[in-house]
CSV table of C-alpha atoms in Angstrom, one decimal:
chain,number,residue,atom,x,y,z
Z,162,MET,CA,170.8,98.0,136.5
Z,163,ALA,CA,170.0,99.4,133.0
Z,164,LYS,CA,166.9,101.4,132.3
Z,165,GLN,CA,163.9,99.8,130.7
Z,166,LEU,CA,164.2,99.7,126.9
Z,167,ASP,CA,161.4,101.3,124.9
Z,168,TYR,CA,158.7,99.3,123.1
Z,169,HIS,CA,160.2,99.7,119.6
Z,170,THR,CA,163.6,98.5,120.7
Z,171,LEU,CA,162.1,95.5,122.5
Z,172,ARG,CA,160.1,94.6,119.4
Z,173,GLU,CA,163.3,94.7,117.3
Z,174,ILE,CA,165.2,92.6,119.8
Z,175,PHE,CA,162.6,89.8,119.9
Z,176,THR,CA,162.1,90.0,116.2
Z,177,ARG,CA,165.8,89.1,115.9
Z,178,PHE,CA,165.6,86.4,118.5
Z,179,GLN,CA,162.6,84.9,116.7
Z,180,ALA,CA,164.3,85.0,113.3
Z,181,ALA,CA,167.3,83.2,114.7
Z,182,GLU,CA,165.3,80.6,116.7
Z,183,PRO,CA,161.6,80.5,115.7
Z,184,GLU,CA,160.7,77.8,118.2
Z,185,PRO,CA,163.1,77.8,121.1
Z,186,LYS,CA,162.8,74.7,123.4
Z,187,GLY,CA,163.6,74.0,127.0
Z,188,GLU,CA,166.6,71.7,127.4
Z,189,LEU,CA,165.2,69.4,130.1
Z,190,ASP,CA,164.2,66.0,128.8
Z,191,HIS,CA,160.6,64.8,129.7
Z,192,VAL,CA,157.9,62.6,128.3
Z,193,ASN,CA,154.8,64.1,130.0
Z,194,ALA,CA,153.7,66.8,132.4
Z,195,TYR,CA,154.7,64.8,135.4
Z,196,THR,CA,158.2,64.1,134.3
Z,197,LEU,CA,158.6,67.7,133.4
Z,198,VAL,CA,157.6,68.7,137.0
Z,199,VAL,CA,160.1,66.2,138.4
Z,200,ALA,CA,162.9,67.3,136.0
Z,201,VAL,CA,162.4,71.0,136.8
Z,202,ALA,CA,162.3,70.3,140.5
Z,203,LEU,CA,165.6,68.4,140.2
Z,204,SER,CA,167.2,71.1,138.2
Z,205,ALA,CA,167.5,73.6,141.1
Z,206,GLN,CA,171.2,74.3,141.6
Z,207,ALA,CA,172.0,71.8,138.9
Z,208,THR,CA,172.6,71.9,135.2
Z,209,ASP,CA,170.0,70.7,132.7
Z,210,ALA,CA,172.6,68.3,131.2
Z,211,GLY,CA,173.2,66.8,134.6
Z,212,VAL,CA,169.5,66.3,135.3
Z,213,ASN,CA,169.0,64.7,131.8
Z,214,LYS,CA,171.8,62.3,132.5
Z,215,ALA,CA,170.2,61.3,135.8
Z,216,THR,CA,166.6,61.0,134.5
Z,217,HIS,CA,167.5,59.2,131.3
Z,218,GLU,CA,167.0,55.7,132.8
Z,219,LEU,CA,164.6,56.8,135.6
Z,220,PHE,CA,161.9,58.0,133.2
Z,221,LYS,CA,162.1,54.8,131.3
Z,222,ILE,CA,160.8,52.9,134.3
Z,223,ALA,CA,159.0,55.5,136.3
Z,224,ASP,CA,157.1,58.2,134.4
Z,225,THR,CA,154.0,58.6,136.6
Z,226,PRO,CA,153.5,59.5,140.2
Z,227,GLN,CA,152.4,56.0,141.1
Z,228,LYS,CA,155.4,54.4,139.5
Z,229,ILE,CA,157.7,56.7,141.4
Z,230,LEU,CA,155.9,55.8,144.7
Z,231,ASP,CA,156.3,52.1,143.7
Z,232,LEU,CA,160.0,52.7,143.1
Z,233,GLY,CA,160.5,54.1,146.5
Z,234,GLU,CA,162.8,56.8,147.9
Z,235,GLU,CA,166.0,54.7,148.2
Z,236,ARG,CA,165.8,53.4,144.6
Z,237,LEU,CA,164.9,56.9,143.4
Z,238,ILE,CA,168.1,58.2,145.1
Z,239,GLU,CA,170.2,55.6,143.2
Z,240,HIS,CA,169.0,57.3,140.0
Z,241,ILE,CA,169.5,60.9,141.0
Z,242,LYS,CA,172.5,60.8,143.4
Z,243,THR,CA,174.7,62.6,140.8
Z,244,ILE,CA,172.5,65.7,141.2
Z,245,GLY,CA,173.2,68.2,144.0
Z,246,LEU,CA,171.0,68.1,147.1
Z,247,TYR,CA,169.7,64.7,145.8
Z,248,ARG,CA,168.4,63.4,149.2
Z,249,ASN,CA,166.2,66.4,149.8
Z,250,LYS,CA,165.0,66.4,146.2
Z,251,ALA,CA,164.2,62.7,146.4
Z,252,LYS,CA,162.0,63.4,149.5
Z,253,ASN,CA,160.2,66.2,147.7
Z,254,VAL,CA,159.6,64.0,144.6
Z,255,ILE,CA,158.1,61.3,146.7
Z,256,LYS,CA,156.0,63.8,148.6
Z,257,LEU,CA,154.7,65.6,145.5
Z,258,SER,CA,154.0,62.2,143.8
Z,259,ARG,CA,151.9,61.1,146.8
Z,260,ILE,CA,149.9,64.4,146.7
Z,261,LEU,CA,149.3,64.0,143.0
Z,262,VAL,CA,148.0,60.5,143.4
Z,263,GLU,CA,145.9,61.2,146.5
Z,264,ASP,CA,144.5,64.7,145.6
Z,265,TYR,CA,144.7,64.9,141.8
Z,266,GLY,CA,144.1,61.4,140.6
Z,267,GLY,CA,147.7,61.1,139.4
Z,268,GLU,CA,147.4,64.1,137.1
Z,269,VAL,CA,149.4,67.3,137.2
Z,270,PRO,CA,147.2,70.3,137.9
Z,271,ASN,CA,147.5,73.3,135.5
Z,272,SER,CA,147.1,76.2,137.9
Z,273,ARG,CA,150.1,78.0,139.3
Z,274,ALA,CA,148.7,77.9,142.9
Z,275,ALA,CA,148.1,74.2,142.8
Z,276,LEU,CA,151.6,73.5,141.3
Z,277,GLN,CA,153.2,75.8,143.9
Z,278,SER,CA,151.5,73.8,146.7
Z,279,LEU,CA,153.6,70.8,145.7
Z,280,PRO,CA,156.8,70.1,147.8
Z,281,GLY,CA,159.9,71.4,146.0
Z,282,VAL,CA,157.9,73.4,143.4
Z,283,GLY,CA,158.3,77.1,143.5
Z,284,ARG,CA,157.0,79.9,141.3
Z,285,LYS,CA,159.8,79.4,138.7
Z,286,THR,CA,159.1,75.6,138.4
Z,287,ALA,CA,155.4,76.2,138.1
Z,288,ASN,CA,155.9,78.8,135.4
Z,289,VAL,CA,158.2,76.4,133.4
Z,290,VAL,CA,155.6,73.7,133.5
Z,291,LEU,CA,152.7,76.1,132.6
Z,292,ASN,CA,154.8,77.4,129.7
Z,293,MET,CA,156.3,74.3,128.3
Z,294,TRP,CA,153.4,71.9,128.7
Z,295,TRP,CA,150.3,74.0,128.6
Z,296,ARG,CA,151.7,76.7,126.3
Z,297,TYR,CA,150.7,79.4,128.7
Z,298,PRO,CA,152.9,82.6,128.4
Z,299,ALA,CA,154.3,82.3,132.0
Z,300,GLN,CA,157.8,83.7,132.5
Z,301,ALA,CA,160.2,81.5,134.5
Z,302,VAL,CA,162.9,83.9,135.6
Z,303,ASP,CA,166.2,82.2,136.5
Z,304,THR,CA,169.7,83.6,137.0
Z,305,HIS,CA,170.3,83.9,133.2
Z,306,ILE,CA,167.2,85.9,132.6
Z,307,PHE,CA,167.9,88.1,135.7
Z,308,ARG,CA,171.4,88.9,134.4
Z,309,VAL,CA,170.4,89.5,130.8
Z,310,GLY,CA,167.3,91.5,131.8
Z,311,ASN,CA,169.3,93.9,134.0
Z,312,ARG,CA,172.4,94.1,131.9
Z,313,SER,CA,170.6,94.8,128.6
Z,314,GLY,CA,167.6,96.8,129.7
Z,315,ILE,CA,165.2,94.2,128.3
Z,316,CYS,CA,163.5,93.5,131.6
Z,317,PRO,CA,165.3,95.2,134.5
Z,318,GLY,CA,164.3,94.6,138.1
Z,319,LYS,CA,165.7,94.4,141.6
Z,320,ASP,CA,164.6,90.8,142.1
Z,321,VAL,CA,163.2,87.9,140.1
Z,322,ASP,CA,159.5,88.9,140.7
Z,323,ALA,CA,160.2,92.4,139.3
Z,324,VAL,CA,162.0,91.0,136.3
Z,325,GLU,CA,159.0,88.7,135.7
Z,326,ARG,CA,156.6,91.7,135.8
Z,327,ALA,CA,158.9,93.6,133.5
Z,328,ILE,CA,158.7,90.9,130.9
Z,329,GLU,CA,154.9,90.6,131.2
Z,330,ASP,CA,154.4,94.4,131.2
Z,331,ASN,CA,156.8,95.5,128.5
Z,332,ILE,CA,157.6,92.7,126.0
Z,333,PRO,CA,155.0,92.7,123.1
Z,334,VAL,CA,152.4,90.0,123.7
Z,335,ASP,CA,153.2,88.2,120.4
Z,336,PHE,CA,156.6,87.3,121.8
Z,337,GLN,CA,155.5,86.4,125.3
Z,338,GLN,CA,155.1,82.6,124.7
Z,339,HIS,CA,158.8,82.1,124.0
Z,340,ALA,CA,160.3,85.2,125.7
Z,341,HIS,CA,161.8,83.3,128.7
Z,342,HIS,CA,163.3,80.6,126.5
Z,343,TRP,CA,165.0,83.2,124.2
Z,344,LEU,CA,166.4,85.0,127.2
Z,345,ILE,CA,167.6,81.9,128.9
Z,346,LEU,CA,169.4,80.7,125.8
Z,347,HIS,CA,170.9,84.1,125.2
Z,348,GLY,CA,172.2,84.2,128.7
Z,349,ARG,CA,173.4,80.6,128.7
Z,350,TYR,CA,175.3,80.8,125.4
Z,351,HIS,CA,176.0,84.5,124.6
Z,352,CYS,CA,175.4,86.9,127.4
Z,353,LYS,CA,177.5,84.9,129.9
Z,354,ALA,CA,178.1,86.0,133.4
Z,355,ARG,CA,181.9,86.5,133.4
Z,356,LYS,CA,182.7,86.8,129.7
Z,357,PRO,CA,179.8,87.9,127.6
Z,358,LEU,CA,180.3,87.3,123.9
Z,359,CYS,CA,179.4,90.9,122.9
Z,360,GLY,CA,181.4,90.8,119.7
Z,361,SER,CA,179.1,88.2,118.1
Z,362,CYS,CA,175.9,89.3,120.0
Z,363,LEU,CA,172.7,89.4,117.9
Z,364,ILE,CA,171.5,92.5,119.8
Z,365,ARG,CA,174.7,94.4,120.5
Z,366,ASP,CA,173.6,97.6,118.9
Z,367,LEU,CA,170.4,97.7,121.0
Z,368,CYS,CA,171.7,96.5,124.3
Z,369,MET,CA,172.4,99.0,127.2
Z,370,TYR,CA,175.3,97.1,128.7
Z,371,GLU,CA,178.0,99.7,129.4
Z,372,ASP,CA,181.0,97.4,129.0
Z,373,LYS,CA,179.9,95.8,125.7
Z,374,ASN,CA,182.5,97.7,123.6
Z,375,LEU,CA,185.5,96.7,125.8
């Protein structure tokens, strides 16, 4: 695990990220807050592309909690059966949809605690929804961010909670809104797990990765 980079280095890193991609976007397709919750819940141990393929037709016919309940679990499974753990995910989507209808009038709550109380919704999912839909600077730490943060020194930490705190505590506040998207995209397309593309890396001269010159 690399040491935490200093303030000036972090500002330069995110200035470069911002210049390259001023408005980074999440890659999960959705049409409202509810479909975003469902898409993120389905994305656990699955690719965004795989989830988008499965939800493309689903969200055309069921884009609210009540419509999902009307669809029913078995018909929901038919739409998402290409996604890993689809049976358990279908049960959670039905359960969370029922809670949203019964306890929240069919609306998605915008507090982290309320979101995390929904079946299949953990802290990462809640943070994605808060960030992408309500534009709150919540940091959703996934495997890409955990790897990039520790490898580079941008936001090192022994677990995802520590990495989340490192982002919130050390990255300048004017970059907080998009920080997790920049880091996810950097990890997904450049700072890859097995063969990082250090030769073409935007922040190679600032990164603390010991093997970047090999």
